[in-house]
Amino acid sequence: MRTYLVTGGAGFIGSNYIHYMFEKYGDTIRIINVDKLTYAGNLENLRSIEDRENYTFVKADICDTDVINEIFEENDIDRVVHFAAESHVDRSIKNPEVFVKTNVLGTLVMLNAAKAAWELEGGTFKEDKKFLHVSTDEVYGSLENEGEYFYETTPYNPHSPYSASKASADMLVKAYMDTYKFPANITNCSNNYGPYQFPEKLIPLIINNALQGKKLPVYGDGKNVRDWLYVEDHAKGIDMVQEKGKLFETYNIGGHNEKRNIEIIYIILDTLQEMLPDTDSRKKLISRDLITYVEDRKGHDRRYAIAPGKIKEEVGWEPDTMFTEGIKLTIKWFFEHEDWMRNVTSGEYKKYYEDMYK
Ligand code: NAD
Ligand code: DAU
Protein backbone atom coordinates (compact mmCIF):
# COMPACT_ATOMS: atom_id res chain seq x y z
CA MET A 1 0.00 0.00 0.00
CA ARG A 2 1.42 3.36 -1.05
CA THR A 3 1.87 5.86 1.79
CA TYR A 4 1.39 9.59 1.22
CA LEU A 5 2.72 12.27 3.52
CA VAL A 6 0.57 15.36 2.94
CA THR A 7 1.59 18.63 4.59
CA GLY A 8 -1.00 21.36 5.17
CA GLY A 9 -3.84 18.90 4.62
CA ALA A 10 -6.19 20.77 6.96
CA GLY A 11 -6.11 23.87 4.76
CA PHE A 12 -8.22 24.70 1.73
CA ILE A 13 -6.47 22.87 -1.11
CA GLY A 14 -4.88 20.20 1.08
CA SER A 15 -8.22 19.06 2.49
CA ASN A 16 -9.82 19.00 -0.97
CA TYR A 17 -6.85 16.94 -2.18
CA ILE A 18 -7.25 14.42 0.67
CA HIS A 19 -10.99 14.02 -0.11
CA TYR A 20 -10.17 13.64 -3.80
CA MET A 21 -7.52 10.99 -3.13
CA PHE A 22 -9.73 8.87 -0.85
CA GLU A 23 -12.56 9.08 -3.38
CA LYS A 24 -10.21 7.99 -6.15
CA TYR A 25 -8.07 5.38 -4.39
CA GLY A 26 -10.22 4.30 -1.42
CA ASP A 27 -8.43 1.81 0.83
CA THR A 28 -5.54 1.23 -1.55
CA ILE A 29 -3.52 4.18 -0.19
CA ARG A 30 -2.61 5.51 3.23
CA ILE A 31 -2.43 9.23 4.02
CA ILE A 32 -0.55 10.88 6.86
CA ASN A 33 -1.54 14.54 7.18
CA VAL A 34 0.90 16.83 8.97
CA ASP A 35 -0.52 20.23 9.81
CA LYS A 36 0.28 22.86 12.42
CA LEU A 37 -3.35 24.04 12.47
CA THR A 38 -2.67 27.74 12.06
CA TYR A 39 -5.69 30.05 11.67
CA ALA A 40 -6.05 28.53 8.17
CA GLY A 41 -6.01 24.89 9.23
CA ASN A 42 -9.34 23.38 10.20
CA LEU A 43 -9.97 19.76 11.13
CA GLU A 44 -13.68 20.26 10.39
CA ASN A 45 -12.63 20.11 6.72
CA LEU A 46 -11.70 16.46 7.24
CA ARG A 47 -14.49 15.34 9.58
CA SER A 48 -15.98 12.86 7.09
CA ILE A 49 -12.68 10.96 6.61
CA GLU A 50 -11.01 11.30 10.01
CA ASP A 51 -12.09 7.83 11.22
CA ARG A 52 -10.67 5.96 8.26
CA GLU A 53 -8.09 3.36 9.21
CA ASN A 54 -5.86 4.46 6.36
CA TYR A 55 -5.74 8.09 7.55
CA THR A 56 -3.57 9.61 10.30
CA PHE A 57 -3.42 13.20 11.46
CA VAL A 58 -0.27 14.58 13.10
CA LYS A 59 -0.39 18.09 14.55
CA ALA A 60 3.10 19.42 13.88
CA ASP A 61 5.05 22.32 12.47
CA ILE A 62 6.96 21.50 9.28
CA CYS A 63 9.82 23.62 10.67
CA ASP A 64 10.25 21.09 13.50
CA THR A 65 13.10 18.97 12.12
CA ASP A 66 12.90 16.31 14.84
CA VAL A 67 9.20 15.60 14.41
CA ILE A 68 9.39 15.57 10.61
CA ASN A 69 12.43 13.24 10.65
CA GLU A 70 10.64 10.98 13.09
CA ILE A 71 7.62 10.69 10.78
CA PHE A 72 9.92 9.56 7.96
CA GLU A 73 11.76 7.14 10.26
CA GLU A 74 8.57 5.53 11.55
CA ASN A 75 6.78 5.29 8.21
CA ASP A 76 7.86 4.13 4.78
CA ILE A 77 6.75 7.24 2.91
CA ASP A 78 6.34 6.83 -0.87
CA ARG A 79 4.89 10.19 -1.84
CA VAL A 80 5.20 13.64 -0.29
CA VAL A 81 2.67 16.25 -1.36
CA HIS A 82 3.78 19.51 0.20
CA PHE A 83 0.98 22.07 0.58
CA ALA A 84 1.80 23.57 4.00
CA ALA A 85 2.42 27.28 3.68
CA GLU A 86 1.31 30.69 4.74
CA SER A 87 -0.83 31.49 1.72
CA HIS A 88 -2.41 34.95 1.94
CA VAL A 89 -0.72 37.86 0.14
CA ASP A 90 -2.27 40.58 2.34
CA ARG A 91 -1.00 38.91 5.51
CA SER A 92 2.48 38.63 3.98
CA ILE A 93 2.53 42.38 3.38
CA LYS A 94 1.87 42.98 7.09
CA ASN A 95 4.00 40.19 8.55
CA PRO A 96 6.55 38.65 6.17
CA GLU A 97 8.63 36.73 8.77
CA VAL A 98 6.29 33.78 9.25
CA PHE A 99 6.13 33.39 5.45
CA VAL A 100 9.89 32.96 5.27
CA LYS A 101 9.90 30.57 8.21
CA THR A 102 7.15 28.25 7.02
CA ASN A 103 7.42 28.57 3.25
CA VAL A 104 11.22 28.60 2.92
CA LEU A 105 12.68 26.97 6.02
CA GLY A 106 9.76 24.55 6.37
CA THR A 107 10.27 23.40 2.77
CA LEU A 108 13.98 22.89 3.48
CA VAL A 109 13.11 20.71 6.48
CA MET A 110 10.76 18.62 4.31
CA LEU A 111 13.39 18.23 1.57
CA ASN A 112 16.12 17.21 4.02
CA ALA A 113 13.90 14.70 5.80
CA ALA A 114 12.75 13.07 2.53
CA LYS A 115 16.31 13.04 1.19
CA ALA A 116 17.66 11.39 4.35
CA ALA A 117 14.92 8.74 4.24
CA TRP A 118 15.10 8.00 0.53
CA GLU A 119 18.81 8.35 -0.36
CA LEU A 120 20.88 5.19 -0.87
CA GLU A 121 24.62 4.77 -0.55
CA GLY A 122 26.27 6.22 -3.62
CA GLY A 123 23.78 9.07 -3.80
CA THR A 124 21.00 7.36 -5.76
CA PHE A 125 17.43 7.20 -4.43
CA LYS A 126 15.12 4.34 -3.54
CA GLU A 127 12.77 3.31 -6.36
CA ASP A 128 9.43 5.04 -6.84
CA LYS A 129 9.78 7.74 -4.17
CA LYS A 130 8.43 11.15 -5.18
CA PHE A 131 8.13 14.63 -3.66
CA LEU A 132 5.66 17.12 -5.12
CA HIS A 133 6.06 20.75 -4.14
CA VAL A 134 2.81 22.68 -4.55
CA SER A 135 3.53 26.20 -5.73
CA THR A 136 1.85 29.17 -7.31
CA ASP A 137 1.78 31.18 -10.54
CA GLU A 138 2.56 34.30 -8.46
CA VAL A 139 6.28 33.42 -8.61
CA TYR A 140 6.26 34.62 -12.24
CA GLY A 141 5.22 38.15 -11.29
CA SER A 142 2.65 40.19 -13.17
CA LEU A 143 1.53 40.23 -16.81
CA GLU A 144 0.81 43.67 -18.17
CA ASN A 145 -0.45 42.91 -21.70
CA GLU A 146 -3.30 40.87 -23.15
CA GLY A 147 -2.10 37.73 -24.91
CA GLU A 148 0.86 37.17 -22.56
CA TYR A 149 0.97 34.00 -20.47
CA PHE A 150 3.04 32.33 -17.77
CA TYR A 151 4.99 29.40 -19.23
CA GLU A 152 7.20 27.02 -17.24
CA THR A 153 10.12 28.89 -18.82
CA THR A 154 8.95 32.36 -17.74
CA PRO A 155 11.63 33.88 -15.48
CA TYR A 156 10.70 34.21 -11.82
CA ASN A 157 9.85 37.78 -10.81
CA PRO A 158 7.92 37.68 -7.52
CA HIS A 159 6.64 40.92 -6.00
CA SER A 160 4.93 40.22 -2.68
CA PRO A 161 6.65 38.73 0.37
CA TYR A 162 4.34 35.71 -0.12
CA SER A 163 5.37 35.10 -3.72
CA ALA A 164 9.03 35.79 -2.90
CA SER A 165 8.89 33.12 -0.20
CA LYS A 166 7.22 30.63 -2.57
CA ALA A 167 9.80 31.43 -5.28
CA SER A 168 12.58 30.80 -2.74
CA ALA A 169 11.04 27.46 -1.81
CA ASP A 170 10.74 26.52 -5.50
CA MET A 171 14.41 27.39 -5.97
CA LEU A 172 15.36 25.10 -3.10
CA VAL A 173 13.40 22.23 -4.66
CA LYS A 174 15.08 22.95 -8.01
CA ALA A 175 18.48 23.02 -6.29
CA TYR A 176 17.81 19.60 -4.69
CA MET A 177 16.77 18.17 -8.05
CA ASP A 178 19.85 19.61 -9.82
CA THR A 179 22.39 18.88 -7.09
CA TYR A 180 21.26 15.53 -5.70
CA LYS A 181 18.88 14.29 -8.45
CA PHE A 182 16.29 14.37 -5.68
CA PRO A 183 13.06 12.86 -7.13
CA ALA A 184 10.65 15.78 -7.23
CA ASN A 185 8.22 17.84 -9.26
CA ILE A 186 6.97 21.38 -8.86
CA THR A 187 3.49 22.52 -9.85
CA ASN A 188 2.66 26.21 -10.24
CA CYS A 189 -1.09 26.69 -10.14
CA SER A 190 -3.36 29.69 -10.67
CA ASN A 191 -6.03 30.97 -8.23
CA ASN A 192 -8.20 28.21 -6.75
CA TYR A 193 -11.79 28.47 -5.54
CA GLY A 194 -14.25 25.96 -4.08
CA PRO A 195 -15.37 24.33 -0.81
CA TYR A 196 -13.45 24.96 2.43
CA GLN A 197 -11.74 28.15 1.20
CA PHE A 198 -11.01 30.53 4.07
CA PRO A 199 -12.98 33.79 3.69
CA GLU A 200 -9.91 36.04 3.66
CA LYS A 201 -9.66 35.18 -0.06
CA LEU A 202 -11.74 37.05 -2.64
CA ILE A 203 -14.44 34.53 -3.61
CA PRO A 204 -15.52 33.22 -0.17
CA LEU A 205 -15.18 36.71 1.30
CA ILE A 206 -17.55 38.15 -1.29
CA ILE A 207 -20.05 35.28 -0.88
CA ASN A 208 -20.02 35.64 2.90
CA ASN A 209 -20.30 39.44 2.92
CA ALA A 210 -23.00 39.55 0.25
CA LEU A 211 -25.18 37.09 2.16
CA GLN A 212 -24.99 39.40 5.18
CA GLY A 213 -25.51 42.63 3.22
CA LYS A 214 -21.99 43.74 4.15
CA LYS A 215 -19.76 45.93 1.96
CA LEU A 216 -17.84 44.16 -0.81
CA PRO A 217 -14.29 45.55 -0.76
CA VAL A 218 -12.67 45.91 -4.20
CA TYR A 219 -8.98 46.79 -4.28
CA GLY A 220 -7.95 49.57 -6.68
CA ASP A 221 -10.00 49.78 -9.89
CA GLY A 222 -11.25 46.17 -9.74
CA LYS A 223 -9.67 45.42 -13.11
CA ASN A 224 -6.87 43.15 -11.87
CA VAL A 225 -7.14 39.77 -13.56
CA ARG A 226 -6.84 36.34 -11.95
CA ASP A 227 -7.07 32.93 -13.67
CA TRP A 228 -9.55 30.85 -11.61
CA LEU A 229 -9.49 27.06 -11.26
CA TYR A 230 -11.95 24.83 -9.38
CA VAL A 231 -9.99 23.25 -6.52
CA GLU A 232 -10.87 19.64 -7.42
CA ASP A 233 -9.24 20.17 -10.81
CA HIS A 234 -6.09 21.27 -9.02
CA ALA A 235 -6.19 18.14 -6.83
CA LYS A 236 -6.58 16.00 -9.94
CA GLY A 237 -3.66 17.83 -11.60
CA ILE A 238 -1.36 17.22 -8.64
CA ASP A 239 -2.13 13.51 -8.63
CA MET A 240 -1.69 13.22 -12.39
CA VAL A 241 1.63 15.07 -12.35
CA GLN A 242 2.91 12.80 -9.60
CA GLU A 243 1.88 9.63 -11.46
CA LYS A 244 2.25 10.59 -15.11
CA GLY A 245 4.58 13.58 -15.17
CA LYS A 246 8.29 13.42 -15.89
CA LEU A 247 10.40 13.53 -12.76
CA PHE A 248 12.34 16.79 -12.17
CA GLU A 249 9.88 18.79 -14.30
CA THR A 250 7.78 21.80 -13.43
CA TYR A 251 4.15 21.92 -14.58
CA ASN A 252 1.88 24.97 -14.66
CA ILE A 253 -1.74 24.23 -13.78
CA GLY A 254 -4.51 26.50 -15.02
CA GLY A 255 -7.69 26.34 -17.03
CA HIS A 256 -7.74 29.50 -19.18
CA ASN A 257 -10.31 31.21 -17.02
CA GLU A 258 -9.14 34.78 -16.73
CA LYS A 259 -11.52 37.23 -15.12
CA ARG A 260 -11.30 40.75 -13.75
CA ASN A 261 -12.06 40.93 -10.03
CA ILE A 262 -15.11 43.12 -10.60
CA GLU A 263 -16.46 40.55 -13.09
CA ILE A 264 -16.09 37.84 -10.43
CA ILE A 265 -18.09 39.94 -8.00
CA TYR A 266 -20.88 40.56 -10.53
CA ILE A 267 -21.04 36.82 -11.30
CA ILE A 268 -21.25 35.95 -7.58
CA LEU A 269 -24.03 38.50 -6.98
CA ASP A 270 -26.02 37.31 -10.02
CA THR A 271 -25.57 33.65 -9.07
CA LEU A 272 -26.64 34.27 -5.48
CA GLN A 273 -29.78 36.03 -6.76
CA GLU A 274 -30.48 33.11 -9.09
CA MET A 275 -29.91 30.39 -6.49
CA LEU A 276 -31.62 31.87 -3.42
CA PRO A 277 -35.38 31.19 -3.23
CA ASP A 278 -37.64 34.29 -3.08
CA THR A 279 -38.62 33.30 0.46
CA ASP A 280 -35.02 33.67 1.71
CA SER A 281 -34.70 37.03 3.48
CA ARG A 282 -31.03 37.32 2.45
CA LYS A 283 -32.06 37.74 -1.18
CA LYS A 284 -33.10 41.35 -0.60
CA LEU A 285 -29.68 42.20 0.87
CA ILE A 286 -27.78 41.23 -2.27
CA SER A 287 -27.05 44.21 -4.46
CA ARG A 288 -24.29 45.83 -6.54
CA ASP A 289 -24.67 48.84 -4.22
CA LEU A 290 -22.62 46.89 -1.68
CA ILE A 291 -19.53 47.14 -3.92
CA THR A 292 -17.03 49.47 -2.27
CA TYR A 293 -13.76 50.51 -3.89
CA VAL A 294 -11.04 50.56 -1.25
CA GLU A 295 -7.33 51.38 -1.15
CA ASP A 296 -5.32 49.16 -3.49
CA ARG A 297 -3.14 46.29 -2.24
CA LYS A 298 0.51 47.40 -2.07
CA GLY A 299 2.44 46.08 -5.11
CA HIS A 300 -0.81 44.57 -6.49
CA ASP A 301 0.01 42.28 -9.44
CA ARG A 302 -2.10 43.28 -12.43
CA ARG A 303 -2.75 40.04 -14.25
CA TYR A 304 -2.05 36.32 -13.94
CA ALA A 305 -2.68 33.85 -16.77
CA ILE A 306 -1.37 30.31 -17.10
CA ALA A 307 -0.36 28.63 -20.34
CA PRO A 308 -1.35 25.02 -19.55
CA GLY A 309 0.00 23.41 -22.75
CA LYS A 310 2.74 21.35 -21.08
CA ILE A 311 0.55 19.61 -18.50
CA LYS A 312 -2.05 18.91 -21.19
CA GLU A 313 0.45 17.40 -23.62
CA GLU A 314 2.76 15.51 -21.25
CA VAL A 315 0.33 14.50 -18.51
CA GLY A 316 -3.06 14.58 -20.23
CA TRP A 317 -4.59 16.93 -17.63
CA GLU A 318 -7.48 19.22 -18.45
CA PRO A 319 -9.96 20.85 -16.08
CA ASP A 320 -13.39 19.20 -15.74
CA THR A 321 -15.29 22.05 -14.11
CA MET A 322 -16.00 25.25 -16.01
CA PHE A 323 -16.38 28.45 -13.99
CA THR A 324 -20.15 28.79 -14.48
CA GLU A 325 -20.60 25.35 -12.93
CA GLY A 326 -17.80 25.65 -10.35
CA ILE A 327 -19.11 28.89 -8.89
CA LYS A 328 -22.57 27.31 -8.45
CA LEU A 329 -21.05 24.27 -6.73
CA THR A 330 -19.07 26.61 -4.47
CA ILE A 331 -22.06 28.76 -3.53
CA LYS A 332 -24.17 25.65 -2.96
CA TRP A 333 -21.45 24.32 -0.65
CA PHE A 334 -21.42 27.57 1.34
CA PHE A 335 -25.26 27.49 1.58
CA GLU A 336 -25.01 23.97 3.00
CA HIS A 337 -22.17 24.78 5.42
CA GLU A 338 -23.30 27.89 7.27
CA ASP A 339 -21.90 26.46 10.52
CA TRP A 340 -18.48 26.06 8.93
CA MET A 341 -18.49 29.72 7.90
CA ARG A 342 -19.78 30.81 11.32
CA ASN A 343 -17.03 28.86 13.08
CA VAL A 344 -14.17 30.12 10.94
CA THR A 345 -15.31 33.74 11.05
CA SER A 346 -15.50 33.91 14.83
CA GLY A 347 -12.40 34.62 16.91
CA GLU A 348 -9.17 35.44 15.04
CA TYR A 349 -10.94 36.21 11.76
CA LYS A 350 -12.99 39.01 13.30
CA LYS A 351 -9.85 40.76 14.49
CA TYR A 352 -8.11 40.22 11.14
CA TYR A 353 -11.12 41.56 9.23
CA GLU A 354 -11.51 44.67 11.37
CA ASP A 355 -7.82 45.46 11.09
CA MET A 356 -7.52 44.70 7.36
CA TYR A 357 -10.61 46.56 6.20
CA LYS A 358 -10.70 49.39 8.73
P1 NAD B 1 -4.30 27.52 3.30
O1 NAD B 1 -3.76 28.76 3.94
O2 NAD B 1 -5.77 27.35 3.17
O3 NAD B 1 -3.75 26.24 4.08
C1 NAD B 1 -2.43 26.14 4.53
C2 NAD B 1 -2.35 24.97 5.49
O4 NAD B 1 -0.99 24.84 5.92
C3 NAD B 1 -3.19 25.17 6.76
O5 NAD B 1 -3.88 23.98 7.09
C4 NAD B 1 -2.16 25.50 7.83
O6 NAD B 1 -2.54 25.12 9.14
C5 NAD B 1 -0.96 24.71 7.34
N1 NAD B 1 0.31 25.28 7.82
C6 NAD B 1 0.71 26.58 7.79
N2 NAD B 1 1.92 26.69 8.36
C7 NAD B 1 2.32 25.45 8.73
C8 NAD B 1 3.48 24.92 9.35
N3 NAD B 1 4.50 25.72 9.71
N4 NAD B 1 3.55 23.60 9.57
C9 NAD B 1 2.52 22.77 9.22
N5 NAD B 1 1.38 23.21 8.65
C10 NAD B 1 1.29 24.54 8.40
O7 NAD B 1 -3.58 27.43 1.89
P2 NAD B 1 -4.13 26.89 0.49
O8 NAD B 1 -4.82 27.97 -0.21
O9 NAD B 1 -4.78 25.59 0.73
O10 NAD B 1 -2.73 26.65 -0.27
C11 NAD B 1 -2.04 25.41 -0.14
C12 NAD B 1 -0.78 25.48 -0.98
O11 NAD B 1 -1.10 25.73 -2.33
C13 NAD B 1 0.18 26.58 -0.56
O12 NAD B 1 1.49 26.09 -0.67
C14 NAD B 1 -0.07 27.68 -1.59
O13 NAD B 1 1.09 28.45 -1.78
C15 NAD B 1 -0.41 26.87 -2.81
N6 NAD B 1 -1.30 27.51 -3.80
C16 NAD B 1 -2.47 28.09 -3.40
C17 NAD B 1 -3.33 28.61 -4.37
C18 NAD B 1 -4.66 29.23 -4.00
O14 NAD B 1 -5.33 29.80 -4.85
N7 NAD B 1 -5.11 29.14 -2.76
C19 NAD B 1 -2.97 28.57 -5.71
C20 NAD B 1 -1.75 27.99 -6.07
C21 NAD B 1 -0.93 27.44 -5.11
O1 DAU C 1 -2.43 32.89 -8.04
C1 DAU C 1 -2.37 31.94 -7.02
C2 DAU C 1 -2.52 32.62 -5.68
O2 DAU C 1 -3.89 32.99 -5.57
C3 DAU C 1 -2.11 31.73 -4.51
O3 DAU C 1 -0.74 31.46 -4.60
C4 DAU C 1 -2.41 32.42 -3.17
O4 DAU C 1 -2.13 31.54 -2.10
C5 DAU C 1 -3.88 32.78 -3.15
O5 DAU C 1 -4.17 33.51 -1.97
C6 DAU C 1 -4.26 33.64 -4.37
O6 DAU C 1 -3.63 34.93 -4.29
P1 DAU C 1 -4.41 36.29 -4.72
O7 DAU C 1 -3.77 37.41 -4.02
O8 DAU C 1 -4.56 36.37 -6.19
O9 DAU C 1 -5.88 35.93 -4.10
P2 DAU C 1 -6.93 36.82 -3.27
O10 DAU C 1 -8.17 36.00 -3.15
O11 DAU C 1 -6.32 37.36 -2.02
O12 DAU C 1 -7.21 38.03 -4.24
C7 DAU C 1 -7.72 37.83 -5.56
C8 DAU C 1 -7.83 39.20 -6.22
O13 DAU C 1 -8.89 39.93 -5.58
C9 DAU C 1 -6.58 40.06 -6.08
O14 DAU C 1 -6.43 40.84 -7.27
C10 DAU C 1 -6.90 40.99 -4.92
C11 DAU C 1 -8.41 41.17 -5.03
N1 DAU C 1 -9.13 41.38 -3.74
C12 DAU C 1 -8.92 40.48 -2.73
C13 DAU C 1 -9.58 40.61 -1.51
C14 DAU C 1 -9.32 39.63 -0.39
C15 DAU C 1 -10.04 42.42 -3.59
O15 DAU C 1 -10.24 43.22 -4.53
N2 DAU C 1 -10.70 42.54 -2.39
C16 DAU C 1 -10.49 41.70 -1.35
O16 DAU C 1 -11.10 41.91 -0.25
PDB file of C-alpha atoms and ligand atoms in Angstrom, residues 8 10-14 34-42 60-63 82-87 102 134-136 162 166 189-192 197 200-201 234, ligand 1:
ATOM      1  CA  GLY A   8      -1.004  21.363   5.173  1.00  0.00           C
ATOM      2  CA  ALA A  10      -6.189  20.768   6.963  1.00  0.00           C
ATOM      3  CA  GLY A  11      -6.109  23.865   4.760  1.00  0.00           C
ATOM      4  CA  PHE A  12      -8.222  24.696   1.728  1.00  0.00           C
ATOM      5  CA  ILE A  13      -6.469  22.868  -1.113  1.00  0.00           C
ATOM      6  CA  GLY A  14      -4.876  20.198   1.078  1.00  0.00           C
ATOM      7  CA  VAL A  34       0.903  16.832   8.973  1.00  0.00           C
ATOM      8  CA  ASP A  35      -0.523  20.232   9.810  1.00  0.00           C
ATOM      9  CA  LYS A  36       0.282  22.856  12.419  1.00  0.00           C
ATOM     10  CA  LEU A  37      -3.348  24.037  12.469  1.00  0.00           C
ATOM     11  CA  THR A  38      -2.671  27.737  12.057  1.00  0.00           C
ATOM     12  CA  TYR A  39      -5.685  30.052  11.666  1.00  0.00           C
ATOM     13  CA  ALA A  40      -6.052  28.530   8.166  1.00  0.00           C
ATOM     14  CA  GLY A  41      -6.011  24.890   9.227  1.00  0.00           C
ATOM     15  CA  ASN A  42      -9.337  23.381  10.198  1.00  0.00           C
ATOM     16  CA  ALA A  60       3.102  19.415  13.877  1.00  0.00           C
ATOM     17  CA  ASP A  61       5.052  22.324  12.467  1.00  0.00           C
ATOM     18  CA  ILE A  62       6.959  21.497   9.283  1.00  0.00           C
ATOM     19  CA  CYS A  63       9.819  23.616  10.674  1.00  0.00           C
ATOM     20  CA  HIS A  82       3.781  19.508   0.198  1.00  0.00           C
ATOM     21  CA  PHE A  83       0.985  22.072   0.577  1.00  0.00           C
ATOM     22  CA  ALA A  84       1.799  23.569   3.996  1.00  0.00           C
ATOM     23  CA  ALA A  85       2.424  27.279   3.681  1.00  0.00           C
ATOM     24  CA  GLU A  86       1.311  30.688   4.743  1.00  0.00           C
ATOM     25  CA  SER A  87      -0.826  31.494   1.722  1.00  0.00           C
ATOM     26  CA  THR A 102       7.153  28.246   7.018  1.00  0.00           C
ATOM     27  CA  VAL A 134       2.806  22.683  -4.552  1.00  0.00           C
ATOM     28  CA  SER A 135       3.526  26.195  -5.733  1.00  0.00           C
ATOM     29  CA  THR A 136       1.853  29.168  -7.313  1.00  0.00           C
ATOM     30  CA  TYR A 162       4.341  35.714  -0.120  1.00  0.00           C
ATOM     31  CA  LYS A 166       7.217  30.629  -2.565  1.00  0.00           C
ATOM     32  CA  CYS A 189      -1.093  26.694 -10.138  1.00  0.00           C
ATOM     33  CA  SER A 190      -3.362  29.688 -10.670  1.00  0.00           C
ATOM     34  CA  ASN A 191      -6.033  30.971  -8.233  1.00  0.00           C
ATOM     35  CA  ASN A 192      -8.200  28.207  -6.747  1.00  0.00           C
ATOM     36  CA  GLN A 197     -11.744  28.153   1.203  1.00  0.00           C
ATOM     37  CA  GLU A 200      -9.910  36.037   3.664  1.00  0.00           C
ATOM     38  CA  LYS A 201      -9.658  35.182  -0.063  1.00  0.00           C
ATOM     39  CA  HIS A 234      -6.090  21.269  -9.019  1.00  0.00           C
TER      40      HIS A 234
HETATM   41  P1  NAD B   1      -4.303  27.523   3.299  1.00  0.00           P
HETATM   42  O1  NAD B   1      -3.756  28.761   3.935  1.00  0.00           O
HETATM   43  O2  NAD B   1      -5.766  27.347   3.168  1.00  0.00           O
HETATM   44  O3  NAD B   1      -3.753  26.240   4.080  1.00  0.00           O
HETATM   45  C1  NAD B   1      -2.433  26.136   4.529  1.00  0.00           C
HETATM   46  C2  NAD B   1      -2.353  24.968   5.491  1.00  0.00           C
HETATM   47  O4  NAD B   1      -0.987  24.843   5.922  1.00  0.00           O
HETATM   48  C3  NAD B   1      -3.188  25.170   6.763  1.00  0.00           C
HETATM   49  O5  NAD B   1      -3.876  23.984   7.086  1.00  0.00           O
HETATM   50  C4  NAD B   1      -2.155  25.501   7.830  1.00  0.00           C
HETATM   51  O6  NAD B   1      -2.537  25.117   9.145  1.00  0.00           O
HETATM   52  C5  NAD B   1      -0.956  24.715   7.335  1.00  0.00           C
HETATM   53  N1  NAD B   1       0.314  25.276   7.819  1.00  0.00           N
HETATM   54  C6  NAD B   1       0.710  26.576   7.787  1.00  0.00           C
HETATM   55  N2  NAD B   1       1.921  26.694   8.357  1.00  0.00           N
HETATM   56  C7  NAD B   1       2.325  25.450   8.727  1.00  0.00           C
HETATM   57  C8  NAD B   1       3.477  24.925   9.351  1.00  0.00           C
HETATM   58  N3  NAD B   1       4.496  25.720   9.707  1.00  0.00           N
HETATM   59  N4  NAD B   1       3.546  23.598   9.574  1.00  0.00           N
HETATM   60  C9  NAD B   1       2.520  22.766   9.224  1.00  0.00           C
HETATM   61  N5  NAD B   1       1.381  23.215   8.649  1.00  0.00           N
HETATM   62  C10 NAD B   1       1.288  24.543   8.396  1.00  0.00           C
HETATM   63  O7  NAD B   1      -3.577  27.435   1.893  1.00  0.00           O
HETATM   64  P2  NAD B   1      -4.128  26.887   0.492  1.00  0.00           P
HETATM   65  O8  NAD B   1      -4.825  27.968  -0.207  1.00  0.00           O
HETATM   66  O9  NAD B   1      -4.783  25.594   0.726  1.00  0.00           O
HETATM   67  O10 NAD B   1      -2.730  26.645  -0.270  1.00  0.00           O
HETATM   68  C11 NAD B   1      -2.038  25.410  -0.135  1.00  0.00           C
HETATM   69  C12 NAD B   1      -0.779  25.479  -0.977  1.00  0.00           C
HETATM   70  O11 NAD B   1      -1.104  25.732  -2.330  1.00  0.00           O
HETATM   71  C13 NAD B   1       0.183  26.584  -0.561  1.00  0.00           C
HETATM   72  O12 NAD B   1       1.488  26.086  -0.674  1.00  0.00           O
HETATM   73  C14 NAD B   1      -0.067  27.677  -1.587  1.00  0.00           C
HETATM   74  O13 NAD B   1       1.088  28.450  -1.784  1.00  0.00           O
HETATM   75  C15 NAD B   1      -0.414  26.866  -2.811  1.00  0.00           C
HETATM   76  N6  NAD B   1      -1.297  27.509  -3.798  1.00  0.00           N
HETATM   77  C16 NAD B   1      -2.470  28.086  -3.402  1.00  0.00           C
HETATM   78  C17 NAD B   1      -3.330  28.611  -4.367  1.00  0.00           C
HETATM   79  C18 NAD B   1      -4.659  29.229  -3.996  1.00  0.00           C
HETATM   80  O14 NAD B   1      -5.331  29.796  -4.849  1.00  0.00           O
HETATM   81  N7  NAD B   1      -5.108  29.135  -2.759  1.00  0.00           N
HETATM   82  C19 NAD B   1      -2.967  28.570  -5.711  1.00  0.00           C
HETATM   83  C20 NAD B   1      -1.745  27.989  -6.072  1.00  0.00           C
HETATM   84  C21 NAD B   1      -0.930  27.443  -5.107  1.00  0.00           C
END
